[in-house]
Amino acid sequence: MINYVTAGESHGPQLTGILTGIPAGLTLDIAAINAGLAARQGGFGRGNRQQIEHDTVTVTGGLRHGVTLGSPIALTIQNRDHAHWHAIMNPTSPATADNTLRQVTRPRPGHADLVGGMKYGHRDLRNVLERSSARETAMRVAIGQICKQLLAQLGIDLVGYVQQIGQIQVDSQASLSVAELTQAIAQNDLRITDNAQVADIHDLITATKKAGDTLGGVIRVVATNVPAGLGSYTNWDTKLDGQLAAAVMGVNAMKGVEIGDGFAAAASYGSQVMDEIDWDAENGWSRLTNHLGGFEGGMTNGMPIIIKAAMKPIPTLYKPLQSVDIQTKAIQKASVERSDTTAIVPASIVVESVVAIELARAITATFDGSKLSRLQAMVQAYRAELQAY
Amino acid sequence: MINYVTAGESHGPQLTGILTGIPAGLTLDIAAINAGLAARQGGFGRGNRQQIEHDTVTVTGGLRHGVTLGSPIALTIQNRDHAHWHAIMNPTSPATADNTLRQVTRPRPGHADLVGGMKYGHRDLRNVLERSSARETAMRVAIGQICKQLLAQLGIDLVGYVQQIGQIQVDSQASLSVAELTQAIAQNDLRITDNAQVADIHDLITATKKAGDTLGGVIRVVATNVPAGLGSYTNWDTKLDGQLAAAVMGVNAMKGVEIGDGFAAAASYGSQVMDEIDWDAENGWSRLTNHLGGFEGGMTNGMPIIIKAAMKPIPTLYKPLQSVDIQTKAIQKASVERSDTTAIVPASIVVESVVAIELARAITATFDGSKLSRLQAMVQAYRAELQAY
Amino acid sequence: MINYVTAGESHGPQLTGILTGIPAGLTLDIAAINAGLAARQGGFGRGNRQQIEHDTVTVTGGLRHGVTLGSPIALTIQNRDHAHWHAIMNPTSPATADNTLRQVTRPRPGHADLVGGMKYGHRDLRNVLERSSARETAMRVAIGQICKQLLAQLGIDLVGYVQQIGQIQVDSQASLSVAELTQAIAQNDLRITDNAQVADIHDLITATKKAGDTLGGVIRVVATNVPAGLGSYTNWDTKLDGQLAAAVMGVNAMKGVEIGDGFAAAASYGSQVMDEIDWDAENGWSRLTNHLGGFEGGMTNGMPIIIKAAMKPIPTLYKPLQSVDIQTKAIQKASVERSDTTAIVPASIVVESVVAIELARAITATFDGSKLSRLQAMVQAYRAELQAY
Amino acid sequence: MINYVTAGESHGPQLTGILTGIPAGLTLDIAAINAGLAARQGGFGRGNRQQIEHDTVTVTGGLRHGVTLGSPIALTIQNRDHAHWHAIMNPTSPATADNTLRQVTRPRPGHADLVGGMKYGHRDLRNVLERSSARETAMRVAIGQICKQLLAQLGIDLVGYVQQIGQIQVDSQASLSVAELTQAIAQNDLRITDNAQVADIHDLITATKKAGDTLGGVIRVVATNVPAGLGSYTNWDTKLDGQLAAAVMGVNAMKGVEIGDGFAAAASYGSQVMDEIDWDAENGWSRLTNHLGGFEGGMTNGMPIIIKAAMKPIPTLYKPLQSVDIQTKAIQKASVERSDTTAIVPASIVVESVVAIELARAITATFDGSKLSRLQAMVQAYRAELQAY
């Protein structure tokens, strides 16, 4: 079964990830992983650091001649900015007056700073923010894009994109295929489906930046051709929609998750939101609609999985918020650490990535994920069995 | 660390639960657990079965003379309705023509029926719905109410209540304490804070029932005095808001979860949703607002935890939806199994219960949960340390 | 994936178990489970309590008409002795002078008494020993025998038996099949393979009992036709021999575990203990010997699994050991609670049972364990693939 | 709670490890970690590769200025030998005729080769052995030595050493302290306590090497001042002796594990192996003996933890064993890959390391492991509470 863990500080030497449970025999497309990393760095509304970093992944374990071995995959992404932080963020050289500059003592509201300092006992809150920073999501993207490549070998496609920035909503183009959506969002720097709205959103971001303020938004992920029956209704912790909610809420800055119609379903009549069941001899079972976003009873039902995530605005403002210095206890303005106006565009590929991980995990938790061709054969046999039900 | 698992079918002999990790030395208030079970059975808009069941919990392990032993707690709730289903739902007597009546072959949209049948290979979908039924949540309430009693011993209070039914929203009374909220919602059969809206909602439910339709709604849970620093930003699977999202989404019929302002935060400016930091010598650290619902960086921040859950309408309609008979493949109306018009009222105590479980789990994952007095001492020392930060 | 948890005190009302992950469609042989429970209660050298209990299992969830549903299986075993302990071990009635008799304040060496009291804060050590008692293993046997029935449906057989009692060793009859071993050990009340040694061992047990002393022994478990490739060498926690060691060491009173030749291998030359590889067109791959007990690289290798467990003697002696009263701190003789001279015979079926559970878990962690016929098809396809390697 | 995962192939670029759950505020002694790595590379009886590698650890995450941050610790150990394998073990460059030399098609008995090939679908068994190789244990040593440093901060010491090589047993010097044992074993290249036996064992190893054969042995680990009450008797999977058994059995080539007297206890009378209980006002509770190796009821009991591990001889022999070529199916001699005569000396520090990891995990699973000073305070308070019991 797939699992993963990451390590590394934002301005430390590198990010490290270990991904276990990927079947042997998968040819990794490293360029595609790097394209995912580039997508995470792009998007209108980001600050200057992304011009320093040009993330690429290096694989140091679990891969030979471009093909997975079945053993754990070790990944690293260098922090190019570390060159400027070599002394301050040095892992091993002892602390001195020179290398402990740039301390953070005024915790930023909306970040992990204050609580992280309390929990771990740090007096320089840099020790918190270096890890709580969304920089870590670069590794989740690398891992998620590997999982996406695995899913593709099983006929499962997915994409994450932006559906709302601030108060501007964009048509989700729910009728498009994943391939069509992927193509549509590549036409602009906002990962949205409607080029006609690009100018308005650019204006919003620019005006917000000028005002020293920030924006959040809503992300939508669609995954298609997922076989029915992943997850289980039999206990509280086997429901796959719950696991997906955890993964999405676990992405930095996410404050809401919806499956299918989500909160809108709560305001609808039952007759409006149930997906009636259909069957034909050629294609087997289907639904006439997809209000439930591909889930019934905590299990995939064969319809496209639809997940939405609400991202709060970037907490760091150029017109900073009230904070309190942890040393002096004086009320002061919070530290300012970075400068994106909105991170909704990169976040959309992060959320896509964590959804890919959970789906790949659910597949490999169900079928033998040791060897790609065996996994493919088992999933194919399973799909045939479902169709014949 | 607290964990639990449940078993039992809706019309089988009983529900069974095993709850591990509750400290020794907790005096259980069985009457309060049963009051929670009664709350789950009440509420305007429910059907007839609740008049059959009057759930009470029996403890058969882990408790002696009313005090927990530190060993696993075994709980049972009898299904009084089983008397009518003794033959059909008999665990051990072999199948005969007589005891296999009332088969379900027309899966209900919105339920686990069809996919469950495919996954587990059932041709009588009763084998699915007996377990996927929300009847199982009775045991989650029993377990959750035990956890709530544990939390109370640590000074932590929580309550779940109804904030929206269909399109009617009720003021969440965010300024009230948990005790005040608990008292307010006890004044009506809707677990809402505003008696003035009861009549309108009764009318809505009655009219909806008459129309053969159903309603969903939104639940709000508030937990206060939770110490800062539960959960951790250090990895994707240690974020407590993610674990809470999984638990809430894992409750039957939930399609959305929000922490704090949730989706509204996504449409706001950063300056509107960050909770500025304050400090005074007497009380230590606090925030001026609570838009983030008590979480920063995946950790509790000491402010009240605010979680909202979106519940879809009951899927079973009296004007049934299109289905397909799994034997004949004929398009037919779906089976009709039960008859609540809305389950939002009972669901509010279910969601309260699963939040209680997750918070108690987080506490006992952090501090030694073997013995109540030791746990209390450790939490107290921790709170003092945080205040002195 | 199979998992389980148990609850219940030795003299409480009942033992409870919940077993999750058993495929739907398995017809349970309840009589065979009860035969396993009877085997746990039998054996020369046991005390009087076993004449009070005649354990039978009741299934209250996850089973319908004798066939598993795929939902959690709830099991209960009544403690018939509870009738004599109704007041003292009452879960809910508050403590009084009358129902708190028979307190244990002199912890018994070799038992959990003293440390359990410290950890959980008990002053009546009955609160510890009621759960730490080997009575709990009755439920592990019930669960293990269900897993054994599942394994049988996949062509996997296993048996646990006694190979040594005190210093008397019995031939393990390593060349016999599981069926033959099962038949052989049924010929006597010691679960040994050689009836000729029964009299000597009876004499040893009788003499030991007379001397107020106790005996341990060694158990051997054999499992055959386990497919190669369960477990994995790829990380420390995926090695199945490690998981088996944990399960076996987790049985009360076990102090040693061996796979294959175990400690004897440590004293041998490499040329003596490696199992040379063979192949023929009809049967595929095999080994010329089985010194490694069916494991290489933490994975099953297709040869019989051989596990041995060392059980210490029963700690409770009729000539009791030195202890200290936890109230008075006076040095006194330890309490005496029960009276088996040796529990090696019943322990052999307990160890068999936990091995069955781990093997069934490993199978269902690898292949889809939702539905028996699908699992059988997948295991069959996998076996064919291995043979064709 | 501490956890870890490793990645990397034996001749790949590097080994990678991520260790989570180490408290913030621990000053790492990198030199001591490297000394552990050197110990793993030393010892009489090893082959040539150890002269190529001189392992040192690099920390790339979770550490700043030599002090842990509470975030995951990322570790790398370069494989110096990779320079010679750059083409053949290249992670990303596609396979060509030139870089696929040195294929392994004759699986070695006693290794993961054959089953690994079957499970993961490899036709070049190098893809298996590169990961199943004991090279990976270098990272477990690095991680274990960090855990040992953490334990030292809590007053807990441990050491692993050699007690038997082939059939030659060495006195375990059970009465010595960990510090004394550590000093004693540093006097020779066999990690044994008795210099007088060094010459005989050297002779045995030399003669065995000359004969083209190999040797195993027995390792003993002692840990002192571990507080009572780690682990729990309350369920099968909470018993710490079981978790330790899994960790030890999970070390390459281990075939047996004992706690305390182990298999010898099975052959003793109860009166010989129970550890009588004592108490005095100054020191609190103790035992008169330690036959049970520091465990009762699956919990530590405050006495020294004694674990023994049986290691089979190195499977690769210079007079190779029968194998079968996986391509041609011809019976042939197995491949020869490396050349230690015995690995018992390095294995003793590997087993020490995994025991350190499990003990540190148990501590951080019980007490808040976020911050070293808080953990120390909680453990101190707990020790005081136990003493006053």
Coordinates of C-alpha atoms in Angstrom, one line a residue, chain C:
Chain C
M1 CA -7.3 -6.2 5.6
I2 CA -8.0 -8.3 8.6
N3 CA -7.7 -6.7 12.1
Y4 CA -9.2 -7.4 15.5
V5 CA -9.6 -6.2 19.0
T6 CA -10.9 -7.9 22.1
A7 CA -12.4 -6.7 25.4
G8 CA -13.6 -8.3 28.6
E9 CA -12.4 -9.3 32.0
S10 CA -11.7 -12.8 33.2
H11 CA -14.6 -12.8 35.7
G12 CA -16.7 -10.1 34.0
P13 CA -19.9 -10.9 32.1
Q14 CA -18.3 -11.9 28.8
L15 CA -15.4 -11.6 26.4
T16 CA -16.1 -9.5 23.3
G17 CA -14.2 -9.5 20.0
I18 CA -14.6 -7.6 16.8
L19 CA -12.9 -9.0 13.7
T20 CA -12.8 -6.8 10.6
G21 CA -11.8 -7.6 7.1
I22 CA -13.1 -11.2 6.7
P23 CA -14.4 -11.5 3.1
A24 CA -18.1 -11.8 2.4
G25 CA -19.3 -15.2 1.4
L26 CA -17.4 -17.4 3.9
T27 CA -19.6 -20.0 5.5
L28 CA -18.6 -20.2 9.1
D29 CA -18.4 -23.6 10.8
I30 CA -19.4 -22.5 14.3
A31 CA -18.9 -26.0 15.7
A32 CA -15.3 -26.0 14.5
I33 CA -14.7 -22.7 16.3
N34 CA -16.2 -24.2 19.5
A35 CA -14.0 -27.2 19.0
G36 CA -11.0 -24.8 19.1
L37 CA -12.3 -23.3 22.3
A38 CA -12.7 -26.7 23.8
A39 CA -9.2 -27.5 22.8
R40 CA -8.0 -24.4 24.7
Q41 CA -9.8 -25.6 27.8
G42 CA -8.5 -29.1 27.7
G43 CA -5.1 -30.7 28.2
F44 CA -3.6 -32.5 31.1
G45 CA -2.3 -30.2 33.8
R46 CA -5.0 -27.6 34.0
G47 CA -6.8 -26.6 37.1
N48 CA -10.5 -26.5 38.1
R49 CA -11.8 -23.4 36.4
Q50 CA -11.9 -25.2 33.0
Q51 CA -14.5 -27.4 34.5
I52 CA -16.7 -24.4 35.1
E53 CA -16.3 -22.9 31.7
H54 CA -17.4 -24.6 28.5
D55 CA -16.8 -21.9 26.1
T56 CA -19.0 -21.4 23.1
V57 CA -19.0 -18.4 20.8
T58 CA -22.0 -16.3 19.9
V59 CA -22.0 -14.2 16.7
T60 CA -24.0 -11.0 16.9
G61 CA -22.7 -9.1 13.8
G62 CA -21.3 -9.6 10.4
L63 CA -22.9 -13.0 9.8
R64 CA -26.3 -13.8 8.3
H65 CA -27.6 -17.3 7.9
G66 CA -24.2 -18.6 8.7
V67 CA -22.4 -16.7 5.9
T68 CA -20.1 -13.7 6.4
L69 CA -21.4 -10.3 5.1
G70 CA -18.1 -8.5 4.7
S71 CA -19.0 -6.3 7.7
P72 CA -17.3 -6.6 11.0
I73 CA -17.9 -9.8 12.9
A74 CA -18.9 -9.4 16.5
L75 CA -18.2 -12.3 18.8
T76 CA -19.0 -13.0 22.4
I77 CA -18.0 -15.7 24.8
Q78 CA -19.9 -15.8 28.1
N79 CA -17.9 -16.2 31.3
R80 CA -20.0 -18.8 33.1
D81 CA -18.0 -18.1 36.2
H82 CA -19.3 -14.6 36.3
A83 CA -22.3 -15.9 38.1
H84 CA -20.1 -16.3 41.2
W85 CA -18.6 -12.9 40.7
H86 CA -21.6 -10.9 39.7
A87 CA -21.3 -8.4 42.6
I88 CA -17.5 -8.1 42.7
M89 CA -17.1 -7.7 39.0
N90 CA -20.2 -5.8 38.3
P91 CA -19.5 -3.2 35.5
T92 CA -21.9 -0.6 36.7
S93 CA -23.1 -0.9 40.3
P94 CA -21.1 1.5 42.5
A95 CA -18.5 0.1 44.8
T96 CA -19.7 -0.9 48.3
A97 CA -18.2 -2.7 51.2
D98 CA -19.9 -5.9 50.0
N99 CA -18.9 -5.9 46.4
T100 CA -15.2 -5.0 46.9
L101 CA -14.1 -8.2 48.6
R102 CA -11.4 -10.4 47.3
Q103 CA -9.0 -7.5 46.7
V104 CA -5.6 -8.3 45.5
T105 CA -2.8 -6.3 47.1
R106 CA 0.1 -8.7 46.9
P107 CA 1.3 -8.6 43.3
R108 CA 2.3 -12.0 41.8
P109 CA 5.8 -12.1 40.3
G110 CA 5.7 -13.0 36.6
H111 CA 2.3 -11.4 36.1
A112 CA 1.2 -7.9 35.1
D113 CA -0.1 -7.2 38.6
L114 CA 2.5 -4.8 40.0
V115 CA 3.3 -2.8 36.9
G116 CA -0.3 -2.8 35.8
G117 CA -1.2 -1.3 39.1
M118 CA 1.5 1.4 38.8
K119 CA 0.6 2.3 35.2
Y120 CA -3.1 2.4 35.6
G121 CA -3.2 3.6 39.2
H122 CA -5.1 0.6 40.6
R123 CA -4.9 -0.2 44.4
D124 CA -6.9 -3.4 43.9
L125 CA -4.7 -5.4 41.6
R126 CA -7.8 -7.4 40.6
N127 CA -8.4 -4.5 38.2
V128 CA -5.2 -5.6 36.4
L129 CA -5.3 -9.3 36.5
E130 CA -8.9 -9.6 35.3
R131 CA -7.7 -8.3 32.0
S132 CA -4.1 -9.5 31.9
S133 CA -5.4 -13.1 32.6
A134 CA -5.0 -15.6 29.8
R135 CA -8.7 -15.9 29.8
E136 CA -8.6 -13.3 27.1
T137 CA -7.0 -15.8 24.7
A138 CA -10.3 -17.6 24.4
M139 CA -11.4 -14.8 22.1
R140 CA -8.1 -14.9 20.2
V141 CA -8.8 -18.6 19.6
A142 CA -12.3 -17.9 18.3
I143 CA -11.0 -15.2 16.0
G144 CA -8.0 -17.3 14.9
Q145 CA -10.2 -20.3 14.1
I146 CA -12.3 -18.1 11.8
C147 CA -9.1 -17.1 10.1
K148 CA -8.1 -20.7 9.9
Q149 CA -11.3 -21.5 8.1
L150 CA -10.6 -18.6 5.6
L151 CA -7.1 -19.9 5.0
A152 CA -8.5 -23.4 4.4
Q153 CA -10.7 -21.9 1.6
L154 CA -7.4 -20.8 0.0
G155 CA -5.8 -24.2 0.4
I156 CA -3.7 -23.2 3.4
D157 CA -3.6 -25.5 6.4
L158 CA -1.9 -25.0 9.8
V159 CA -1.7 -26.6 13.2
G160 CA 0.0 -25.8 16.5
Y161 CA 1.1 -28.4 18.9
V162 CA 3.4 -29.2 21.8
Q163 CA 7.0 -30.1 21.2
Q164 CA 8.4 -29.8 24.7
I165 CA 7.1 -29.7 28.2
G166 CA 9.6 -28.8 30.9
Q167 CA 12.7 -30.6 29.8
I168 CA 11.0 -33.4 27.9
Q169 CA 11.2 -33.0 24.2
V170 CA 8.9 -34.7 21.8
D171 CA 9.7 -35.5 18.2
S172 CA 8.2 -32.8 16.0
Q173 CA 7.4 -35.2 13.2
A174 CA 8.5 -32.6 10.7
S175 CA 7.8 -34.9 7.8
L176 CA 4.0 -35.2 8.5
S177 CA 1.4 -33.2 6.8
V178 CA -0.8 -30.8 8.7
A179 CA -3.7 -33.2 8.5
E180 CA -1.5 -36.0 9.8
L181 CA -0.2 -33.9 12.6
T182 CA -3.7 -32.9 13.5
Q183 CA -4.7 -36.5 13.7
A184 CA -1.7 -37.5 15.7
I185 CA -2.1 -34.9 18.4
A186 CA -5.7 -35.7 18.8
Q187 CA -4.7 -39.1 20.2
N188 CA -3.7 -37.7 23.6
D189 CA -4.4 -34.9 26.0
L190 CA -1.1 -33.2 25.5
R191 CA -1.3 -32.3 21.8
I192 CA 2.0 -34.1 21.2
T193 CA 2.8 -36.3 18.2
D194 CA 4.2 -39.3 20.1
N195 CA 1.8 -41.3 22.3
A196 CA 4.7 -43.2 23.7
Q197 CA 5.8 -40.1 25.7
V198 CA 2.4 -39.4 27.2
A199 CA 2.9 -41.4 30.4
D200 CA 6.3 -39.8 31.1
I201 CA 4.9 -36.3 30.7
H202 CA 1.9 -37.1 32.8
D203 CA 4.2 -38.2 35.5
L204 CA 6.3 -35.1 35.2
I205 CA 3.2 -32.8 35.4
T206 CA 1.8 -34.8 38.4
A207 CA 5.1 -34.7 40.2
T208 CA 5.5 -31.0 39.5
K209 CA 2.0 -30.3 40.8
K210 CA 2.6 -32.2 43.9
A211 CA 5.8 -30.1 44.4
G212 CA 3.7 -27.0 44.1
D213 CA 5.6 -26.0 41.1
T214 CA 4.8 -25.3 37.4
L215 CA 6.0 -26.1 33.9
G216 CA 6.5 -24.3 30.6
G217 CA 7.3 -25.7 27.2
V218 CA 7.8 -25.2 23.5
I219 CA 5.1 -25.0 20.9
R220 CA 5.5 -25.6 17.2
V221 CA 3.2 -24.3 14.4
V222 CA 3.3 -25.5 10.9
A223 CA 1.5 -23.9 8.0
T224 CA 1.6 -25.4 4.5
N225 CA 0.8 -24.3 1.0
V226 CA 1.2 -20.6 1.9
P227 CA 2.0 -18.9 -1.4
A228 CA 5.5 -17.3 -1.8
G229 CA 5.8 -13.6 -1.6
L230 CA 3.7 -12.6 1.4
G231 CA 5.5 -9.9 3.3
S232 CA 8.3 -7.8 1.8
Y233 CA 12.0 -7.1 2.2
T234 CA 11.6 -3.5 1.2
N235 CA 11.3 -2.0 4.7
W236 CA 11.7 -3.0 8.3
D237 CA 8.0 -3.0 9.1
T238 CA 6.8 -5.0 6.0
K239 CA 8.7 -8.2 7.0
L240 CA 6.1 -10.9 7.7
D241 CA 8.4 -12.9 9.9
G242 CA 8.6 -9.8 12.2
Q243 CA 4.9 -9.5 12.3
L244 CA 4.5 -13.2 13.2
A245 CA 7.1 -12.8 15.9
A246 CA 5.1 -9.9 17.4
A247 CA 1.9 -11.9 17.3
V248 CA 3.5 -14.9 18.9
M249 CA 5.4 -13.0 21.5
G250 CA 2.2 -11.1 22.2
V251 CA 0.6 -14.3 23.6
N252 CA 0.6 -14.5 27.4
A253 CA 3.8 -16.1 28.8
M254 CA 5.8 -16.4 25.6
K255 CA 9.4 -15.5 26.0
G256 CA 11.0 -16.7 22.7
V257 CA 10.1 -17.1 19.1
E258 CA 12.0 -19.0 16.4
I259 CA 11.4 -19.2 12.6
G260 CA 12.7 -22.5 11.2
D261 CA 15.9 -23.6 12.9
G262 CA 16.0 -20.5 15.0
F263 CA 18.8 -20.5 17.6
A264 CA 20.1 -23.7 16.3
A265 CA 20.9 -22.0 13.0
A266 CA 23.0 -19.5 14.9
A267 CA 25.3 -22.4 15.9
S268 CA 25.5 -24.0 12.5
Y269 CA 27.6 -23.4 9.4
G270 CA 26.1 -21.6 6.4
S271 CA 26.4 -24.8 4.3
Q272 CA 24.2 -26.6 6.9
V273 CA 21.2 -24.2 7.0
M274 CA 20.6 -22.8 3.5
D275 CA 17.8 -24.4 1.6
E276 CA 19.0 -25.1 -1.9
I277 CA 16.8 -24.2 -4.8
D278 CA 15.1 -26.6 -7.1
W279 CA 12.7 -26.5 -10.0
D280 CA 10.8 -28.9 -12.2
A281 CA 8.4 -28.3 -15.0
E282 CA 5.5 -29.9 -13.3
N283 CA 5.6 -28.3 -9.8
G284 CA 7.7 -25.2 -10.4
W285 CA 10.0 -23.9 -7.7
S286 CA 10.9 -25.6 -4.4
R287 CA 13.7 -26.1 -1.9
L288 CA 15.6 -29.2 -1.0
T289 CA 15.3 -28.5 2.7
N290 CA 13.5 -26.1 5.0
H291 CA 15.9 -24.9 7.6
L292 CA 14.7 -21.3 7.2
G293 CA 11.1 -22.2 8.1
G294 CA 9.5 -20.9 5.0
F295 CA 11.0 -17.3 5.1
E296 CA 13.6 -15.5 3.1
G297 CA 14.0 -11.8 3.2
G298 CA 11.0 -11.4 5.5
M299 CA 8.8 -13.1 2.8
T300 CA 7.2 -16.4 2.6
N301 CA 9.1 -18.6 0.2
G302 CA 6.5 -21.3 -0.5
M303 CA 7.9 -23.9 1.9
P304 CA 6.1 -24.8 5.1
I305 CA 6.1 -22.0 7.7
I306 CA 7.7 -23.3 10.9
I307 CA 7.4 -21.2 14.0
K308 CA 8.4 -22.2 17.5
A309 CA 7.4 -20.4 20.7
A310 CA 8.9 -20.7 24.2
M311 CA 6.4 -20.5 27.0
K312 CA 7.6 -19.8 30.5
P313 CA 6.0 -21.8 33.4
I314 CA 2.8 -20.6 34.9
P315 CA 3.9 -17.9 37.3
T316 CA 1.3 -18.7 40.0
L317 CA 2.8 -21.3 42.4
Y318 CA 1.1 -23.1 45.2
K319 CA 4.3 -22.5 47.1
P320 CA 4.1 -18.8 46.5
L321 CA 6.9 -16.4 45.8
Q322 CA 8.0 -13.3 47.7
S323 CA 6.0 -10.2 47.1
V324 CA 5.3 -6.9 48.9
D325 CA 1.9 -5.7 49.9
I326 CA 1.2 -2.5 48.0
Q327 CA -0.8 -1.0 50.9
T328 CA 1.4 -2.0 53.8
K329 CA 4.7 -2.4 52.0
A330 CA 5.2 -5.6 54.1
I331 CA 7.1 -8.4 52.5
Q332 CA 4.6 -11.2 52.1
K333 CA 3.9 -14.2 49.9
A334 CA 2.2 -13.4 46.6
S335 CA -1.5 -13.9 46.1
V336 CA -2.6 -17.2 44.6
E337 CA -5.2 -16.9 41.9
R338 CA -5.3 -20.0 39.8
S339 CA -3.9 -23.4 39.6
D340 CA -2.9 -24.9 36.3
T341 CA 0.4 -26.8 36.6
T342 CA 1.1 -26.1 32.9
A343 CA -0.8 -24.2 30.2
I344 CA 1.4 -25.4 27.4
V345 CA -1.4 -27.6 25.9
P346 CA -4.0 -24.8 25.6
A347 CA -1.3 -22.3 24.6
S348 CA -0.5 -24.4 21.6
I349 CA -3.9 -23.7 20.1
V350 CA -3.6 -20.0 21.1
V351 CA -0.3 -19.7 19.2
E352 CA -1.8 -21.6 16.2
S353 CA -4.7 -19.1 16.3
V354 CA -2.5 -16.0 16.3
V355 CA -0.4 -17.4 13.4
A356 CA -3.6 -18.0 11.5
I357 CA -4.7 -14.4 12.1
E358 CA -1.4 -13.0 10.8
L359 CA -1.4 -15.2 7.7
A360 CA -5.0 -14.3 6.9
R361 CA -4.1 -10.7 7.5
A362 CA -1.1 -10.9 5.1
I363 CA -3.3 -12.5 2.4
T364 CA -6.0 -9.9 2.7
A365 CA -3.4 -7.1 2.9
T366 CA -2.1 -8.3 -0.5
F367 CA -5.3 -9.3 -2.4
D368 CA -8.8 -7.9 -2.4
G369 CA -10.4 -9.5 0.6
S370 CA -13.9 -8.1 0.1
K371 CA -15.5 -11.2 -1.4
L372 CA -14.3 -14.8 -1.0
S373 CA -14.7 -16.0 -4.5
R374 CA -12.8 -12.9 -5.8
L375 CA -10.0 -13.5 -3.3
Q376 CA -9.8 -17.2 -4.3
A377 CA -9.6 -16.2 -8.0
M378 CA -6.9 -13.7 -7.3
V379 CA -4.8 -16.1 -5.2
Q380 CA -5.2 -18.8 -7.8
A381 CA -4.0 -16.5 -10.5
Y382 CA -1.1 -15.4 -8.3
R383 CA -0.1 -19.0 -7.6
A384 CA -0.2 -19.8 -11.3
E385 CA 1.9 -16.7 -12.1
L386 CA 4.5 -17.8 -9.5
Q387 CA 4.7 -21.3 -10.9
A388 CA 5.3 -20.0 -14.3
Y389 CA 8.1 -17.6 -13.2

